[in-house]
Short mmCIF file of C-alpha atoms in Angstrom, two decimals:
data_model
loop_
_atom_site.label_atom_id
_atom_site.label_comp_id
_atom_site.label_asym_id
_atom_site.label_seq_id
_atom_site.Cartn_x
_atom_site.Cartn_y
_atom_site.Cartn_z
CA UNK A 1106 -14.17 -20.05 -12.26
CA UNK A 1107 -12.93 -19.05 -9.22
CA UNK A 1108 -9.13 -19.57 -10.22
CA UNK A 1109 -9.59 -17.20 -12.77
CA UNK A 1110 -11.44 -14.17 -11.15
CA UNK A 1111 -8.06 -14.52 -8.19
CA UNK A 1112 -5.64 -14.95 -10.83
CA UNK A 1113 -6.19 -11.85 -12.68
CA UNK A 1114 -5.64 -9.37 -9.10
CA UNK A 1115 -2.75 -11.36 -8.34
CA UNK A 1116 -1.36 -11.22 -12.04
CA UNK A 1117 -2.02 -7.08 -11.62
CA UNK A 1118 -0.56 -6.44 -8.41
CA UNK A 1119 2.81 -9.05 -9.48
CA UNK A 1120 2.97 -6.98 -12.69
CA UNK A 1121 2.46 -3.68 -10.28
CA UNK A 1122 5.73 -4.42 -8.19
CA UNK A 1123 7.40 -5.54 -11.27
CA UNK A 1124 6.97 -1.81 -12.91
CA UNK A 1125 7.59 0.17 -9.86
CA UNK A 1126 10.98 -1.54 -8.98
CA UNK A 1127 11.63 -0.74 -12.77
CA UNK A 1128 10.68 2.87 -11.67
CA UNK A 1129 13.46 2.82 -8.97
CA UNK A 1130 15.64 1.10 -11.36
CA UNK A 1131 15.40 3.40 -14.72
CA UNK A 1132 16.27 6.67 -13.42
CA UNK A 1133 20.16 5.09 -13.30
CA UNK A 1134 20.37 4.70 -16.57
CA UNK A 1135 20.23 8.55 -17.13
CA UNK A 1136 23.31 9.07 -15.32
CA UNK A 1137 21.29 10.39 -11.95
CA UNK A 1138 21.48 13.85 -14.33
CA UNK A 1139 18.85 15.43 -13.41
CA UNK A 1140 18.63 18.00 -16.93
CA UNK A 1141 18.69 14.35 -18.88
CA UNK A 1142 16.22 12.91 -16.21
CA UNK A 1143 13.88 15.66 -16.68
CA UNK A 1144 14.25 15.32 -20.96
CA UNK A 1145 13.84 11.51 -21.22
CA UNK A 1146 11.05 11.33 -18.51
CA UNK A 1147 12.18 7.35 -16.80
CA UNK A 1148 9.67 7.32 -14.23
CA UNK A 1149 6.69 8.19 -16.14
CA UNK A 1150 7.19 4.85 -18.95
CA UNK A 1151 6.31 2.14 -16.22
CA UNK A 1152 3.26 4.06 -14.87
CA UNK A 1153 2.02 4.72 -18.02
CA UNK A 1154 2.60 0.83 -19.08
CA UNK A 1155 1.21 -0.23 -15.52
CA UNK A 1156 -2.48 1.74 -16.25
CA UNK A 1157 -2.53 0.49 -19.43
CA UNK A 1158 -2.18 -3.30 -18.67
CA UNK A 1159 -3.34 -3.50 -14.76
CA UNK A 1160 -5.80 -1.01 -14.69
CA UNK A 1161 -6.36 2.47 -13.90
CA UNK A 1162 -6.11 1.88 -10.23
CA UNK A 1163 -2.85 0.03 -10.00
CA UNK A 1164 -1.36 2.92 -12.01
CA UNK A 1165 -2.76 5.97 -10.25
CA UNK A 1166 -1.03 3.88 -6.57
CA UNK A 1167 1.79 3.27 -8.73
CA UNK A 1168 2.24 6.14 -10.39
CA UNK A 1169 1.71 7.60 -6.96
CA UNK A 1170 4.36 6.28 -4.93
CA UNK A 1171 6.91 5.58 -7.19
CA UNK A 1172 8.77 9.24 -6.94
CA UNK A 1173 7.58 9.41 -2.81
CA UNK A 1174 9.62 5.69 -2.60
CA UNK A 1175 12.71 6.69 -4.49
CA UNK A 1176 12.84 9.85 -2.96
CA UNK A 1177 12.54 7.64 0.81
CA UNK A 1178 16.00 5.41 -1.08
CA UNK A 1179 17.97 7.94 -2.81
CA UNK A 1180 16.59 10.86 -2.30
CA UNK A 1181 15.43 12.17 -5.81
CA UNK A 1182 13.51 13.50 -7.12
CA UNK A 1183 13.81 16.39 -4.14
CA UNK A 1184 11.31 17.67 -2.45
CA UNK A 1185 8.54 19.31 -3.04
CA UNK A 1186 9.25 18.53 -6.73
CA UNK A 1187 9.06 14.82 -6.00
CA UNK A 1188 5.54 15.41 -4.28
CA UNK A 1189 4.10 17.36 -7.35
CA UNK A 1190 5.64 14.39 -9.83
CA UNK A 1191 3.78 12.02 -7.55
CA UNK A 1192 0.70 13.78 -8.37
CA UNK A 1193 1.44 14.12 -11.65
CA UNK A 1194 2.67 9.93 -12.62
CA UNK A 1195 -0.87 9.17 -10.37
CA UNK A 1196 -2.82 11.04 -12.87
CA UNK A 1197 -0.91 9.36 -15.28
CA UNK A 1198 -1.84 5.78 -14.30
CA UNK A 1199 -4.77 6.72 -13.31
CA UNK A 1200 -6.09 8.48 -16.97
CA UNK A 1201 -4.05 5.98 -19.26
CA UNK A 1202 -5.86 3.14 -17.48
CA UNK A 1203 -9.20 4.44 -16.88
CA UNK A 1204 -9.87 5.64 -20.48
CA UNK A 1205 -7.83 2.72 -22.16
CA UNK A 1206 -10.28 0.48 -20.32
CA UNK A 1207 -13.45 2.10 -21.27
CA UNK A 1208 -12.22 1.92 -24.75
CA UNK A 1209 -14.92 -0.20 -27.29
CA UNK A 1210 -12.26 -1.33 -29.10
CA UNK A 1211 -8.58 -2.06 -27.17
CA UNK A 1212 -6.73 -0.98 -30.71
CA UNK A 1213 -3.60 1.48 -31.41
CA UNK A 1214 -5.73 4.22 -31.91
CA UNK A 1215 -7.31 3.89 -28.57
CA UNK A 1216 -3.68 2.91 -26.83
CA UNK A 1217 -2.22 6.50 -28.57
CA UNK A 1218 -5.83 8.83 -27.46
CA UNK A 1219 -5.48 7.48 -24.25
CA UNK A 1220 -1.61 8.08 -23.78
CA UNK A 1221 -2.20 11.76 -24.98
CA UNK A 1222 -5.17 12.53 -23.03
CA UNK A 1223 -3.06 10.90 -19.87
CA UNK A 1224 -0.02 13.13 -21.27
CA UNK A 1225 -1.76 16.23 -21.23
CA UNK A 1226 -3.61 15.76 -17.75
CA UNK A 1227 -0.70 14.92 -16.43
CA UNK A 1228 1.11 17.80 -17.11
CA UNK A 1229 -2.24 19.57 -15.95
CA UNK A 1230 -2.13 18.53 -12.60
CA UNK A 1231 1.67 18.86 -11.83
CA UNK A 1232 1.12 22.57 -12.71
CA UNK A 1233 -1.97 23.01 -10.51
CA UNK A 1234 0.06 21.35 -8.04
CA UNK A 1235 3.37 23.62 -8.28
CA UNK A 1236 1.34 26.52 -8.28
CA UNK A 1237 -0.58 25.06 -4.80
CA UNK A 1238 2.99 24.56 -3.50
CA UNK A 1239 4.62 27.91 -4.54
CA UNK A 1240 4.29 29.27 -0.44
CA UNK A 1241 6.21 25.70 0.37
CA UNK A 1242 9.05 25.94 -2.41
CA UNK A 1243 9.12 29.78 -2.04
CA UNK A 1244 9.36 29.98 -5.97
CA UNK A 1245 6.82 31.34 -7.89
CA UNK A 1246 5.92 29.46 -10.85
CA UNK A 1247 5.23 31.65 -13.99
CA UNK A 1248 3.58 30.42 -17.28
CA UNK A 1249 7.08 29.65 -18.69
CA UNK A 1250 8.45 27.50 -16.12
CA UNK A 1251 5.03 25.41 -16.47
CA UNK A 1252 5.70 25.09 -20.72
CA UNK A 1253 9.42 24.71 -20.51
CA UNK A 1254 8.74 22.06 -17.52
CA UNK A 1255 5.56 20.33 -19.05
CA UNK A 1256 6.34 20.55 -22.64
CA UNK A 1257 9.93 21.86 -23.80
CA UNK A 1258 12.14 20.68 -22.21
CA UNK A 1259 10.23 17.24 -22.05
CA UNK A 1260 9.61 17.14 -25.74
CA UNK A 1261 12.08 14.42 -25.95
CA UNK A 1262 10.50 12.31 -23.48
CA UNK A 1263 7.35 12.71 -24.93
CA UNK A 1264 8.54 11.17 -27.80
CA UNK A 1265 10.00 8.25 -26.23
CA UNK A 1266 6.55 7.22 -24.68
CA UNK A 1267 4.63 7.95 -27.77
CA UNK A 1268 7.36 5.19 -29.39
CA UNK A 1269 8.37 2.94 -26.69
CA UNK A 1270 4.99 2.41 -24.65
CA UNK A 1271 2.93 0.74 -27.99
CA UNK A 1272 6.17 -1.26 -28.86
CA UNK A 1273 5.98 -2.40 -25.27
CA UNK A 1274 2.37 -3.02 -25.60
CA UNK A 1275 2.89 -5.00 -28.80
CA UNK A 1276 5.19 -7.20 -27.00
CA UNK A 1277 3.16 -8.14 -24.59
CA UNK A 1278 0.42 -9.15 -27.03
CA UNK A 1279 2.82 -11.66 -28.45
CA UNK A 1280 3.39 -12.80 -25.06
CA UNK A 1281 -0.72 -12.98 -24.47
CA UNK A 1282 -0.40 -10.50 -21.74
CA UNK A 1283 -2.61 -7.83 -23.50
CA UNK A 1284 -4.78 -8.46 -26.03
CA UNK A 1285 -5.74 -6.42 -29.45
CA UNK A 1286 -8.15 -6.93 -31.26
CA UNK A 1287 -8.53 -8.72 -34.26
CA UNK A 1288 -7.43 -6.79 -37.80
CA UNK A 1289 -11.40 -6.36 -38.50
CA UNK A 1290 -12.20 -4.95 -35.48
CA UNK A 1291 -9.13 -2.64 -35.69
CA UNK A 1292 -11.03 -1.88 -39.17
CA UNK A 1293 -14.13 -0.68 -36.61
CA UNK A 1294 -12.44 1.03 -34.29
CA UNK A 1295 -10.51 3.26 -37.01
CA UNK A 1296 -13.72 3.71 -38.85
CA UNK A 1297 -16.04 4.33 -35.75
CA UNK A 1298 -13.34 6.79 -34.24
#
């Protein structure tokens, strides 16, 4: 009994690192561009996977210090940016996990509500944030920098997690890392919803 109730932390925080040094890691593979950074979103696909499988708070610390850390190596994203993207991937984590765990049934249809909800609060709090930071950046920030930053020009981003993130999570069903339900209880969950 005991084996099992340290294995699980241990399995969380292992699984933590694992996703944050893919953090550091994914952000190459957009060229260091920031315009393509900023459209396909590689930072905020390991937070979001690390509160759905760990738990809401492993993704919220994640989620926070994953821009603060690779701004400390390679300094991007800049600052203050990088401070208001650390809010926002925290509230990522943080939602994804929290309201994927309370779900009755752990189903697609939960998975996709809870990435959307997570989606939208994150974008939420990076624009409360920018707008708390406008005397540091000495920018304003107008209604039209928060759609075109939260929603137009990450639209294809947004579509990458809304694909990639339950293929990922299918995965690691086969591996027994998460688990689904079974088919009848997916049956519930679509019918109770």
């Amino acid at each position: 009994m005991e084996h099992t109730t340290i294995r699980k932390p241990i399995q969380n925080l292992v699984l933590s690192a694992m996703l944050l040094a893919v953090g550091i890691v994914l952000p190459f593979f957009t060229g260091q561009i920031p315009k393509v950074g900023s459209m396909l979103l590689p930072m905020h696909l390991p937070v979001l996977v690390c509160g759905l499988v760990c738990g809401w708070q492993y993704g919220g610390i994640v989620g926070f210090i994953l821009p603060l850390f690779r701004y400390a190596l390679f300094g991007m994203p800049p600052m203050p940016n990088g401070l208001a993207m650390a809010f926002e991937l925290a509230s990522y984590g943080f939602i994804a996990g929290f309201l994927y765990s309370r779900s009755r049934w752990k189903c697609t249809l939960a998975l996709y509500r809870s990435l959307i909800i997570a989606m939208l609060g994150g974008r939420i709090v990076w624009g409360m944030v920018r707008i708390l930071m406008t005397g540091v950046a000495k920018e304003a920030f107008t209604w039209q920098m928060f759609l075109a930053g939260a929603f137009l020009n990450a639209a294809p981003g947004i579509l990458l997690q809304l694909t990639f993130i339950p293929a990922v999570m299918l995965a690691l069903q086969k591996t027994g890392v998460v688990r689904f339900p079974s088919e009848s209880d997916t049956i519930n969950c679509i019918q109770k919803k």
